[in-house]
Tab-separated table of C-alpha atoms (C1' of nucleotides) in Angstrom:
chain	number	residue	atom	x	y	z
V	1	MET	CA	-5.683	-36.144	22.887
V	2	SER	CA	-3.394	-36.389	19.907
V	3	LYS	CA	-4.213	-32.865	18.854
V	4	THR	CA	-5.220	-30.861	21.885
V	5	THR	CA	-2.053	-31.659	23.783
V	6	ARG	CA	1.172	-32.077	21.866
V	7	SER	CA	2.530	-34.711	24.263
V	8	GLU	CA	3.512	-37.091	21.489
V	9	ALA	CA	7.168	-36.022	21.371
V	10	ALA	CA	6.147	-33.122	19.215
V	11	PRO	CA	9.215	-32.293	17.152
V	12	LEU	CA	8.960	-28.503	17.049
V	13	THR	CA	8.141	-28.779	13.417
V	14	ALA	CA	5.181	-28.279	11.187
V	15	ASP	CA	3.887	-30.089	8.164
V	16	ILE	CA	3.683	-28.120	4.990
V	17	GLY	CA	2.838	-30.009	1.871
V	18	SER	CA	4.444	-33.369	2.445
V	19	GLU	CA	7.599	-32.094	4.119
V	20	THR	CA	8.198	-31.704	7.823
V	21	ILE	CA	10.400	-28.732	8.550
V	22	PRO	CA	11.145	-26.384	11.436
V	23	LEU	CA	8.280	-24.094	12.273
V	24	LYS	CA	10.346	-20.976	11.729
V	25	GLN	CA	10.892	-21.800	8.066
V	26	ALA	CA	7.383	-23.136	7.646
V	27	CYS	CA	6.022	-19.765	8.739
V	28	VAL	CA	7.790	-18.037	5.880
V	29	ILE	CA	6.509	-20.511	3.342
V	30	ALA	CA	2.969	-20.241	4.618
V	31	ALA	CA	3.212	-16.456	4.707
V	32	ARG	CA	4.219	-16.369	1.054
V	33	GLU	CA	1.302	-18.627	0.206
V	34	VAL	CA	-1.065	-16.254	1.974
V	35	ILE	CA	0.432	-13.209	0.276
V	36	ALA	CA	0.330	-14.876	-3.127
V	37	ALA	CA	-3.282	-15.871	-2.631
V	38	GLU	CA	-4.747	-12.791	-0.992
V	39	GLY	CA	-2.160	-10.033	-1.098
V	40	CYS	CA	0.163	-8.455	1.397
V	41	ALA	CA	-2.558	-6.661	3.301
V	42	ALA	CA	-4.264	-9.977	4.027
V	43	LEU	CA	-1.258	-11.462	5.789
V	44	SER	CA	-2.058	-12.385	9.364
V	45	LEU	CA	-0.079	-14.515	11.755
V	46	ARG	CA	-3.248	-16.238	12.879
V	47	ASP	CA	-3.857	-17.378	9.333
V	48	VAL	CA	-0.307	-18.668	9.100
V	49	ALA	CA	-0.761	-20.554	12.348
V	50	ARG	CA	-4.028	-22.065	11.175
V	51	ARG	CA	-2.506	-23.315	7.942
V	52	LEU	CA	0.314	-24.975	9.840
V	53	GLY	CA	-1.993	-26.567	12.391
V	54	VAL	CA	-0.390	-24.875	15.383
V	55	SER	CA	-1.801	-22.543	17.973
V	56	HIS	CA	-2.417	-18.916	17.148
V	57	GLN	CA	0.540	-17.831	19.258
V	58	ALA	CA	3.189	-20.203	17.966
V	59	PRO	CA	4.399	-17.991	15.104
V	60	TYR	CA	4.871	-15.098	17.507
V	61	ARG	CA	7.589	-17.104	19.234
V	62	HIS	CA	9.735	-16.776	16.119
V	63	TYR	CA	8.484	-13.470	14.753
V	64	PRO	CA	7.509	-11.122	17.583
V	65	THR	CA	5.601	-8.911	15.173
V	66	ARG	CA	3.825	-9.251	11.877
V	67	ASP	CA	6.481	-6.904	10.459
V	68	ASP	CA	9.283	-9.222	11.515
V	69	LEU	CA	7.826	-12.076	9.527
V	70	LEU	CA	7.157	-9.733	6.637
V	71	ALA	CA	10.750	-8.495	6.699
V	72	GLU	CA	12.012	-12.068	6.471
V	73	VAL	CA	9.747	-12.740	3.492
V	74	LEU	CA	11.015	-9.560	1.872
V	75	ARG	CA	14.602	-10.545	2.508
V	76	GLN	CA	14.057	-13.785	0.618
V	77	CYS	CA	12.280	-11.976	-2.198
V	78	PHE	CA	15.119	-9.501	-2.596
V	79	ALA	CA	17.613	-12.349	-2.675
V	80	GLU	CA	15.649	-14.126	-5.410
V	81	PHE	CA	15.260	-10.856	-7.278
V	82	ALA	CA	18.998	-10.201	-7.154
V	83	GLN	CA	19.589	-13.720	-8.431
V	84	ALA	CA	17.209	-13.131	-11.344
V	85	LEU	CA	19.024	-9.909	-12.234
V	86	ALA	CA	22.398	-11.609	-12.014
V	87	ALA	CA	21.172	-14.317	-14.387
V	88	ARG	CA	20.671	-11.795	-17.237
V	89	THR	CA	22.118	-12.695	-20.601
V	90	PRO	CA	25.624	-11.234	-20.822
V	91	HIS	CA	26.808	-9.025	-23.644
V	92	GLU	CA	30.150	-7.833	-24.918
V	93	ASN	CA	28.804	-4.322	-25.253
V	94	ALA	CA	28.077	-2.846	-21.837
V	95	GLN	CA	25.215	-0.766	-23.218
V	96	ASP	CA	23.551	-3.926	-24.505
V	97	GLU	CA	24.033	-5.528	-21.140
V	98	LEU	CA	22.237	-2.607	-19.568
V	99	GLY	CA	19.326	-3.425	-21.845
V	100	SER	CA	19.341	-7.046	-20.828
V	101	LEU	CA	19.389	-5.993	-17.188
V	102	GLY	CA	16.296	-3.904	-17.862
V	103	ASP	CA	14.685	-6.909	-19.510
V	104	ALA	CA	15.569	-9.058	-16.542
V	105	TYR	CA	14.078	-6.451	-14.223
V	106	LEU	CA	10.799	-6.170	-16.115
V	107	GLY	CA	10.775	-9.892	-16.714
V	108	TYR	CA	10.933	-10.566	-13.023
V	109	ALA	CA	8.248	-7.985	-12.315
V	110	ALA	CA	6.000	-9.611	-14.896
V	111	ALA	CA	6.695	-13.189	-13.829
V	112	HIS	CA	6.386	-12.497	-10.102
V	113	PRO	CA	3.917	-9.631	-9.772
V	114	VAL	CA	3.088	-10.535	-6.209
V	115	GLU	CA	6.691	-10.468	-5.047
V	116	TYR	CA	7.449	-7.331	-7.023
V	117	ALA	CA	4.531	-5.441	-5.526
V	118	LEU	CA	5.585	-6.694	-2.128
V	119	MET	CA	9.094	-5.340	-2.550
V	120	PHE	CA	8.396	-2.048	-4.260
V	121	THR	CA	4.858	-0.852	-3.806
V	122	ASP	CA	3.535	-2.309	-0.589
V	123	PRO	CA	4.757	-0.435	2.464
V	124	TRP	CA	8.033	-1.711	3.853
V	125	PRO	CA	8.553	-2.513	7.453
V	126	GLN	CA	10.960	0.142	8.771
V	127	ALA	CA	14.222	-0.621	7.003
V	128	ALA	CA	16.319	0.566	9.930
V	129	HIS	CA	14.746	-2.092	12.149
V	130	HIS	CA	15.429	-4.923	9.704
V	131	PRO	CA	19.035	-4.658	8.502
V	132	ALA	CA	19.066	-8.092	6.878
V	133	MET	CA	16.228	-7.044	4.604
V	134	ALA	CA	17.895	-3.750	3.721
V	135	GLN	CA	21.144	-5.541	2.957
V	136	ALA	CA	19.431	-7.950	0.577
V	137	ALA	CA	17.817	-5.017	-1.214
V	138	LYS	CA	21.158	-3.307	-1.598
V	139	ILE	CA	22.709	-6.387	-3.174
V	140	ALA	CA	20.006	-6.356	-5.831
V	141	PHE	CA	20.543	-2.675	-6.508
V	142	ASP	CA	24.275	-3.215	-6.832
V	143	GLU	CA	23.633	-5.239	-9.979
V	144	LEU	CA	22.584	-2.025	-11.653
V	145	ARG	CA	25.592	-0.179	-10.300
V	146	SER	CA	27.854	-2.917	-11.594
V	147	VAL	CA	26.556	-2.732	-15.160
V	148	LEU	CA	26.726	1.048	-15.204
V	149	THR	CA	30.314	0.896	-14.018
V	150	ARG	CA	31.035	-1.120	-17.147
V	151	VAL	CA	29.144	1.343	-19.314
V	152	TYR	CA	31.247	4.186	-17.996
V	153	ALA	CA	34.461	2.171	-17.822
V	154	GLN	CA	36.243	4.681	-20.036
V	155	VAL	CA	35.252	7.651	-17.947
V	156	PRO	CA	37.915	8.952	-15.543
V	157	ALA	CA	37.441	8.199	-11.876
V	158	PRO	CA	36.122	11.528	-10.599
V	159	TRP	CA	33.229	11.404	-13.071
V	160	GLN	CA	32.658	7.677	-13.189
V	161	MET	CA	31.286	7.119	-9.728
V	162	ALA	CA	29.073	10.172	-9.837
V	163	TRP	CA	27.648	9.184	-13.211
V	164	VAL	CA	27.044	5.640	-12.086
V	165	GLU	CA	25.146	6.779	-9.014
V	166	ARG	CA	23.201	9.344	-10.987
V	167	ASP	CA	22.139	6.985	-13.759
V	168	ALA	CA	21.431	4.131	-11.362
V	169	LEU	CA	18.891	6.311	-9.676
V	170	CYS	CA	17.418	7.637	-12.910
V	171	ILE	CA	17.082	4.253	-14.536
V	172	TRP	CA	15.599	2.671	-11.484
V	173	ALA	CA	13.169	5.552	-11.083
V	174	ALA	CA	12.055	5.285	-14.689
V	175	ILE	CA	11.657	1.521	-14.769
V	176	HIS	CA	10.167	1.245	-11.331
V	177	GLY	CA	7.814	4.100	-12.154
V	178	LEU	CA	6.685	2.163	-15.211
V	179	ALA	CA	6.167	-1.004	-13.207
V	180	SER	CA	4.365	0.999	-10.570
V	181	ILE	CA	2.016	2.569	-13.060
V	182	SER	CA	1.181	-0.750	-14.608
V	183	ARG	CA	0.330	-2.151	-11.217
V	184	LEU	CA	-2.053	0.651	-10.289
V	185	ASP	CA	-4.390	-0.175	-13.171
V	186	ALA	CA	-3.907	3.504	-13.809
V	187	THR	CA	-3.295	3.157	-17.537
V	188	ALA	CA	-6.943	2.514	-18.283
V	189	ALA	CA	-8.215	5.227	-15.945
V	190	LEU	CA	-5.821	7.791	-17.366
V	191	GLY	CA	-6.364	6.911	-20.989
V	192	LEU	CA	-2.854	5.602	-21.500
V	193	ALA	CA	-1.753	2.881	-23.855
V	194	PRO	CA	-1.455	-0.595	-22.336
V	195	VAL	CA	1.779	-1.243	-20.500
V	196	SER	CA	2.996	-3.697	-23.101
V	197	GLN	CA	3.546	-0.788	-25.486
V	198	LEU	CA	5.107	1.477	-22.911
V	199	ARG	CA	8.227	-0.505	-22.173
V	200	ALA	CA	9.903	0.512	-25.407
V	201	HIS	CA	9.111	4.172	-24.691
V	202	VAL	CA	10.867	4.184	-21.343
V	203	PHE	CA	13.835	2.245	-22.680
V	204	GLY	CA	13.997	4.742	-25.515
V	205	MET	CA	14.072	7.665	-23.124
V	206	ILE	CA	16.939	6.119	-21.183
V	207	GLU	CA	18.887	5.350	-24.328
V	208	ARG	CA	18.389	8.795	-25.816
V	209	SER	CA	19.434	10.317	-22.531
V	210	MET	CA	22.633	8.297	-22.320
V	211	ALA	CA	23.403	8.738	-25.986
V	212	ASN	CA	23.244	12.465	-25.447
V	213	GLU	CA	25.555	12.103	-22.494
V	214	SER	CA	28.074	10.186	-24.563
V	215	VAL	CA	28.187	13.174	-26.886
V	216	LEU	CA	29.260	15.218	-23.920
V	217	ASN	CA	31.973	12.679	-23.186
V	218	ASN	CA	34.032	14.298	-25.901
V	219	ASN	CA	33.696	17.652	-24.217
V	220	ILE	CA	34.327	17.005	-20.555
V	221	PRO	CA	36.752	14.277	-19.567
V	222	LYS	CA	39.764	13.140	-21.538
V	223	GLN	CA	39.550	9.407	-22.151
V	224	THR	CA	42.354	7.300	-20.706
V	225	ASP	CA	42.853	5.156	-23.810
V	226	THR	CA	41.681	5.019	-27.461
W	1	MET	CA	-32.425	10.291	26.951
W	2	SER	CA	-30.924	13.157	25.061
W	3	LYS	CA	-28.195	10.911	23.732
W	4	THR	CA	-29.488	7.376	23.573
W	5	THR	CA	-32.452	8.258	21.390
W	6	ARG	CA	-32.060	10.989	18.841
W	7	SER	CA	-35.633	12.235	19.280
W	8	GLU	CA	-34.557	15.852	19.669
W	9	ALA	CA	-35.171	16.773	16.027
W	10	ALA	CA	-31.803	15.283	15.266
W	11	PRO	CA	-30.346	17.392	12.476
W	12	LEU	CA	-28.628	14.640	10.464
W	13	THR	CA	-25.427	16.500	10.980
W	14	ALA	CA	-22.251	16.137	12.934
W	15	ASP	CA	-20.010	18.581	14.709
W	16	ILE	CA	-16.476	18.830	13.482
W	17	GLY	CA	-14.368	21.559	14.962
W	18	SER	CA	-16.838	24.356	15.549
W	19	GLU	CA	-18.874	23.834	12.381
W	20	THR	CA	-21.994	21.773	12.021
W	21	ILE	CA	-22.188	20.146	8.627
W	22	PRO	CA	-23.874	17.142	7.015
W	23	LEU	CA	-22.528	13.845	8.195
W	24	LYS	CA	-21.572	12.768	4.697
W	25	GLN	CA	-19.076	15.618	4.335
W	26	ALA	CA	-17.974	15.346	7.932
W	27	CYS	CA	-16.966	11.732	7.289
W	28	VAL	CA	-14.544	12.791	4.569
W	29	ILE	CA	-12.965	15.450	6.757
W	30	ALA	CA	-12.586	13.057	9.658
W	31	ALA	CA	-11.200	10.388	7.356
W	32	ARG	CA	-8.505	12.749	6.089
W	33	GLU	CA	-7.626	13.614	9.664
W	34	VAL	CA	-7.231	9.937	10.487
W	35	ILE	CA	-5.133	9.309	7.389
W	36	ALA	CA	-2.956	12.331	8.064
W	37	ALA	CA	-2.413	11.270	11.641
W	38	GLU	CA	-1.948	7.520	11.293
W	39	GLY	CA	-1.701	6.674	7.617
W	40	CYS	CA	-4.006	5.124	5.082
W	41	ALA	CA	-3.827	1.648	6.528
W	42	ALA	CA	-5.139	2.946	9.847
W	43	LEU	CA	-8.337	4.317	8.348
W	44	SER	CA	-11.369	2.687	9.905
W	45	LEU	CA	-14.978	3.729	9.702
W	46	ARG	CA	-15.409	3.031	13.386
W	47	ASP	CA	-12.707	5.556	14.160
W	48	VAL	CA	-14.401	8.092	11.920
W	49	ALA	CA	-17.705	7.474	13.672
W	50	ARG	CA	-16.117	7.854	17.074
W	51	ARG	CA	-14.535	11.170	16.196
W	52	LEU	CA	-17.864	12.481	14.981
W	53	GLY	CA	-19.732	11.251	18.020
W	54	VAL	CA	-22.100	9.000	16.087
W	55	SER	CA	-22.722	5.296	16.209
W	56	HIS	CA	-20.295	2.897	14.566
W	57	GLN	CA	-22.741	2.210	11.756
W	58	ALA	CA	-23.683	5.753	10.790
W	59	PRO	CA	-20.865	6.268	8.257
W	60	TYR	CA	-21.845	3.049	6.502
W	61	ARG	CA	-25.144	4.676	5.544
W	62	HIS	CA	-23.237	7.081	3.287
W	63	TYR	CA	-20.277	4.931	2.323
W	64	PRO	CA	-21.324	1.280	2.115
W	65	THR	CA	-17.708	0.195	2.223
W	66	ARG	CA	-14.455	1.481	3.551
W	67	ASP	CA	-13.297	1.684	-0.074
W	68	ASP	CA	-16.174	3.975	-0.989
W	69	LEU	CA	-15.127	6.518	1.609
W	70	LEU	CA	-11.521	6.101	0.572
W	71	ALA	CA	-12.414	6.685	-3.075
W	72	GLU	CA	-14.159	9.940	-2.167
W	73	VAL	CA	-11.109	11.089	-0.221
W	74	LEU	CA	-8.938	10.200	-3.200
W	75	ARG	CA	-11.216	12.091	-5.544
W	76	GLN	CA	-10.772	15.239	-3.476
W	77	CYS	CA	-7.018	14.721	-3.305
W	78	PHE	CA	-6.747	14.335	-7.074
W	79	ALA	CA	-8.784	17.495	-7.559
W	80	GLU	CA	-6.504	19.445	-5.229
W	81	PHE	CA	-3.468	17.923	-6.914
W	82	ALA	CA	-4.710	18.969	-10.347
W	83	GLN	CA	-5.314	22.458	-9.019
W	84	ALA	CA	-1.757	22.629	-7.675
W	85	LEU	CA	-0.387	21.521	-11.057
W	86	ALA	CA	-2.530	24.062	-12.887
W	87	ALA	CA	-1.196	26.810	-10.613
W	88	ARG	CA	2.372	26.342	-11.898
W	89	THR	CA	4.248	29.430	-12.962
W	90	PRO	CA	3.694	29.959	-16.704
W	91	HIS	CA	6.505	30.392	-19.207
W	92	GLU	CA	6.769	31.585	-22.760
W	93	ASN	CA	9.007	28.675	-23.620
W	94	ALA	CA	7.058	25.431	-23.474
W	95	GLN	CA	10.134	23.475	-22.405
W	96	ASP	CA	10.536	25.793	-19.419
W	97	GLU	CA	6.904	25.313	-18.567
W	98	LEU	CA	7.482	21.590	-18.521
W	99	GLY	CA	10.138	22.227	-15.914
W	100	SER	CA	7.795	24.303	-13.816
W	101	LEU	CA	5.189	21.563	-14.044
W	102	GLY	CA	7.781	19.144	-12.713
W	103	ASP	CA	8.515	21.546	-9.894
W	104	ALA	CA	4.837	21.851	-9.127
W	105	TYR	CA	4.550	18.050	-9.081
W	106	LEU	CA	7.478	17.531	-6.742
W	107	GLY	CA	6.448	20.544	-4.707
W	108	TYR	CA	3.056	19.058	-4.086
W	109	ALA	CA	4.539	15.681	-3.229
W	110	ALA	CA	6.870	17.341	-0.725
W	111	ALA	CA	4.241	19.631	0.777
W	112	HIS	CA	1.556	16.956	1.037
W	113	PRO	CA	3.379	13.662	1.521
W	114	VAL	CA	0.359	12.014	3.073
W	115	GLU	CA	-1.929	12.842	0.183
W	116	TYR	CA	0.718	11.982	-2.392
W	117	ALA	CA	1.336	8.578	-0.869
W	118	LEU	CA	-2.395	8.054	-0.715
W	119	MET	CA	-2.805	8.777	-4.415
W	120	PHE	CA	0.240	7.038	-5.822
W	121	THR	CA	1.675	4.425	-3.519
W	122	ASP	CA	-1.103	3.181	-1.293
W	123	PRO	CA	-3.333	0.665	-3.019
W	124	TRP	CA	-6.251	2.199	-4.889
W	125	PRO	CA	-9.757	1.018	-4.505
W	126	GLN	CA	-10.690	-0.610	-7.824
W	127	ALA	CA	-10.768	2.268	-10.285
W	128	ALA	CA	-13.505	0.693	-12.364
W	129	HIS	CA	-15.831	0.744	-9.362
W	130	HIS	CA	-15.223	4.417	-8.620
W	131	PRO	CA	-15.467	6.403	-11.874
W	132	ALA	CA	-15.541	9.793	-10.152
W	133	MET	CA	-12.158	9.087	-8.619
W	134	ALA	CA	-10.708	7.881	-11.908
W	135	GLN	CA	-12.028	10.959	-13.690
W	136	ALA	CA	-10.386	13.290	-11.174
W	137	ALA	CA	-7.095	11.447	-11.640
W	138	LYS	CA	-7.326	11.812	-15.400
W	139	ILE	CA	-7.858	15.568	-15.137
W	140	ALA	CA	-4.615	15.873	-13.179
W	141	PHE	CA	-2.748	13.785	-15.730
W	142	ASP	CA	-4.113	15.913	-18.561
W	143	GLU	CA	-2.088	18.842	-17.232
W	144	LEU	CA	1.023	16.983	-18.316
W	145	ARG	CA	-0.490	16.144	-21.689
W	146	SER	CA	-1.379	19.779	-22.188
W	147	VAL	CA	2.151	21.054	-21.605
W	148	LEU	CA	3.669	18.394	-23.836
W	149	THR	CA	1.270	19.340	-26.590
W	150	ARG	CA	2.760	22.826	-26.436
W	151	VAL	CA	6.292	21.420	-26.437
W	152	TYR	CA	5.571	19.496	-29.609
W	153	ALA	CA	3.400	22.204	-31.149
W	154	GLN	CA	5.592	22.303	-34.238
W	155	VAL	CA	5.433	18.570	-34.821
W	156	PRO	CA	2.976	17.423	-37.497
W	157	ALA	CA	-0.216	15.804	-36.314
W	158	PRO	CA	0.555	12.117	-36.891
W	159	TRP	CA	3.634	12.343	-34.690
W	160	GLN	CA	2.473	14.904	-32.202
W	161	MET	CA	-0.106	12.870	-30.363
W	162	ALA	CA	2.040	9.778	-30.229
W	163	TRP	CA	4.994	11.736	-28.862
W	164	VAL	CA	2.846	13.474	-26.293
W	165	GLU	CA	1.475	10.187	-25.026
W	166	ARG	CA	4.892	8.588	-25.031
W	167	ASP	CA	6.625	11.373	-23.153
W	168	ALA	CA	3.743	11.872	-20.757
W	169	LEU	CA	4.203	8.309	-19.650
W	170	CYS	CA	7.989	8.497	-19.510
W	171	ILE	CA	8.075	11.720	-17.554
W	172	TRP	CA	5.458	10.577	-15.131
W	173	ALA	CA	7.232	7.271	-14.657
W	174	ALA	CA	10.528	8.993	-13.966
W	175	ILE	CA	9.217	11.606	-11.577
W	176	HIS	CA	6.821	9.298	-9.823
W	177	GLY	CA	9.583	6.723	-9.530
W	178	LEU	CA	11.742	9.356	-7.870
W	179	ALA	CA	8.972	10.347	-5.484
W	180	SER	CA	8.303	6.686	-4.812
W	181	ILE	CA	11.908	5.964	-3.986
W	182	SER	CA	12.118	8.881	-1.626
W	183	ARG	CA	9.031	7.685	0.192
W	184	LEU	CA	10.332	4.146	0.722
W	185	ASP	CA	13.262	5.409	2.799
W	186	ALA	CA	15.129	3.287	0.319
W	187	THR	CA	17.846	5.807	-0.399
W	188	ALA	CA	19.562	5.179	2.904
W	189	ALA	CA	19.218	1.411	2.691
W	190	LEU	CA	20.557	1.318	-0.871
W	191	GLY	CA	23.391	3.741	-0.286
W	192	LEU	CA	21.955	6.407	-2.551
W	193	ALA	CA	22.367	10.126	-2.214
W	194	PRO	CA	19.570	11.951	-0.394
W	195	VAL	CA	16.565	12.747	-2.517
W	196	SER	CA	17.283	16.469	-2.457
W	197	GLN	CA	20.225	15.861	-4.773
W	198	LEU	CA	18.434	13.423	-7.025
W	199	ARG	CA	15.834	15.762	-8.454
W	200	ALA	CA	18.305	17.463	-10.750
W	201	HIS	CA	19.511	14.090	-12.039
W	202	VAL	CA	16.060	12.969	-13.130
W	203	PHE	CA	15.239	16.335	-14.669
W	204	GLY	CA	18.549	16.128	-16.487
W	205	MET	CA	17.736	12.727	-17.907
W	206	ILE	CA	14.404	13.953	-19.205
W	207	GLU	CA	15.954	17.047	-20.754
W	208	ARG	CA	18.784	15.127	-22.396
W	209	SER	CA	16.289	12.651	-23.736
W	210	MET	CA	14.056	15.312	-25.246
W	211	ALA	CA	16.991	17.316	-26.544
W	212	ASN	CA	18.149	14.232	-28.377
W	213	GLU	CA	14.675	13.795	-29.775
W	214	SER	CA	14.685	17.344	-31.088
W	215	VAL	CA	17.806	16.460	-33.036
W	216	LEU	CA	15.812	13.707	-34.680
W	217	ASN	CA	13.118	16.220	-35.511
W	218	ASN	CA	15.251	17.303	-38.418
W	219	ASN	CA	15.393	13.780	-39.726
W	220	ILE	CA	11.872	12.468	-39.454
W	221	PRO	CA	8.997	14.891	-39.948
W	222	LYS	CA	9.070	17.971	-42.120
W	223	GLN	CA	8.180	20.969	-39.983
W	224	THR	CA	5.148	22.972	-41.006
W	225	ASP	CA	6.938	26.255	-40.371
W	226	THR	CA	10.460	27.010	-39.261
D	1	DA	C1'	-55.284	15.244	6.681
D	2	DG	C1'	-53.427	10.757	6.800
D	3	DT	C1'	-50.756	6.987	5.410
D	4	DA	C1'	-47.111	4.334	3.187
D	5	DC	C1'	-42.262	4.429	2.381
D	6	DA	C1'	-37.468	5.350	1.805
D	7	DT	C1'	-33.650	7.558	4.338
D	8	DT	C1'	-30.897	8.055	8.326
D	9	DG	C1'	-29.222	6.253	12.725
D	10	DT	C1'	-29.015	3.136	16.688
D	11	DT	C1'	-28.187	-1.221	18.963
D	12	DG	C1'	-26.503	-5.778	19.290
D	13	DA	C1'	-24.264	-9.758	17.659
D	14	DC	C1'	-20.676	-12.491	14.954
D	15	DG	C1'	-15.984	-13.776	13.491
D	16	DC	C1'	-11.760	-11.856	12.346
D	17	DT	C1'	-7.376	-9.650	13.870
D	18	DG	C1'	-3.211	-8.515	17.158
D	19	DT	C1'	-1.737	-8.573	21.927
D	20	DC	C1'	-1.104	-9.689	26.810
D	21	DA	C1'	-0.683	-13.064	30.640
D	22	DA	C1'	-0.387	-17.589	32.794
D	23	DC	C1'	0.578	-22.143	32.026
D	24	DT	C1'	2.785	-26.735	30.225
D	25	DT	C1'	6.110	-29.142	27.620
D	26	DT	C1'	10.464	-29.755	25.367
D	27	DT	C1'	15.284	-28.884	24.813
D	28	DC	C1'	19.685	-27.908	26.222
D	29	DC	C1'	23.490	-26.881	29.201
D	30	DT	C1'	26.260	-27.631	33.411
H	1	DA	C1'	20.361	-35.481	37.295
H	2	DG	C1'	18.646	-30.936	37.640
H	3	DG	C1'	17.373	-26.444	36.413
H	4	DA	C1'	16.934	-22.636	33.280
H	5	DA	C1'	15.604	-21.141	28.758
H	6	DA	C1'	13.054	-21.842	24.710
H	7	DA	C1'	8.829	-23.365	22.374
H	8	DG	C1'	3.960	-24.000	22.377
H	9	DT	C1'	-0.784	-23.941	24.347
H	10	DT	C1'	-4.807	-21.857	26.254
H	11	DG	C1'	-7.698	-18.117	27.535
H	12	DA	C1'	-8.962	-13.438	27.683
H	13	DC	C1'	-9.339	-8.590	25.830
H	14	DA	C1'	-10.200	-4.657	22.621
H	15	DG	C1'	-10.656	-3.039	17.864
H	16	DC	C1'	-12.106	-3.949	13.258
H	17	DG	C1'	-15.772	-4.866	9.292
H	18	DT	C1'	-20.193	-6.873	8.532
H	19	DC	C1'	-24.927	-8.492	9.079
H	20	DA	C1'	-29.640	-8.108	10.959
H	21	DA	C1'	-33.373	-5.955	13.515
H	22	DC	C1'	-35.247	-1.832	15.076
H	23	DA	C1'	-36.553	3.435	15.902
H	24	DA	C1'	-37.040	8.099	14.199
H	25	DT	C1'	-37.261	11.305	10.579
H	26	DG	C1'	-38.801	13.495	6.255
H	27	DT	C1'	-41.334	13.091	1.897
H	28	DA	C1'	-44.582	11.889	-1.476
H	29	DC	C1'	-49.039	10.295	-2.675
H	30	DT	C1'	-54.113	9.742	-2.198
DNA sequence: AGTACATTGTTGACGCTGTCAACTTTTCCT
DNA sequence: AGGAAAAGTTGACAGCGTCAACAATGTACT
């Protein structure tokens, strides 16, 4: 009787570990455990319910759809990711700081492969339907914009914003592409070197590209000071 | 009796469209129809069986696992992808040919978004378990290697291969990253420009990077002929 | 010819999933 | 205090992959 009917002043909470917290939060924690253990595709609300010792329908009260729970997990992951990027080691030289941002990015991807794959390679729930998730993702991306704005601090306004947007995309594409490749296990199948050796290559491409751009700086815009 | 028991000299075939072909091939065609219509995640062997008018177990005779059928579909997609890359417009100048390879890559991704996502963003079946699929993928990737070998034709042997491998990875990472971003619908969420405008940026980064490298050519290896 | 056998397909069952509907209990607001 | 809304339970349904048992076919061997 203590389990089949929850007549014992059941507190709308669930036990997870040793804590007792609201079911809504407990669902997210359990979902991340499932994803970490068996991957995103294996996430099921029934499994979450079973782990929390509640009925198979209870989680649906808080997350009407599997995607709604997934979007909340993603929102948290993006927030943690943004925090990790913001915690990069600062540098006087903006170009060096760009490097440390890249390190922070790859460091996070390496340290949290499950979360990274969840954010960037597993299919998203429709972003338009989950604005909180999209917002959290944008905040993370703005870290890159912010560093690039420093890099191009000397560039006059009309060019600066365009260059920042352009390089933000390029750098993200290159680094995410690298992370993506490493995840696919494609390096072995395609006869590529192991990913550990590839990081320097991609960083080198970015640096050469921007170095070449800085040569053009002398041609196109007149610097404001110096 | 004509349907419940297949005593009527059953031809081990299945009807698809107006053709009558072996079930094994018919499964692949039906699978691609399912994937095109509802995405990779929606692929189920029961659905395939239903479309072909056979029992829910028949496809399992030919593909013991969902992943085995998926790997065969992927193998075909990689072969078609390699063919599309090989059909690029040729150029005298190797650098220009690299550009046309990039166009062919992005052209295929745009013309066949379902197949591209299947090959490069949906999770692969374990490559080690499906060597035919991995081999087909490698053949496609070798198109990129081949063009880069032309680009660096003048570079002495010790450097040439290393540069080819390095740039093959970098270029793939950059272009695949771009394609990946466009697929995620992330551009809107992150406040980026639409993908149509981003292609030139990534190509520009690659070109600037390689142009800068060619400057170094004068410093590092002695050319075999001018 | 005749027989053993592997291949190909069918049928039925099991547990898993998400989803819908009807119901009870708890909470909260007036 | 009372009543509505929220939270949770229970039961049913269809679709999925998987396993096991069985029938029909073609082939190879003696």
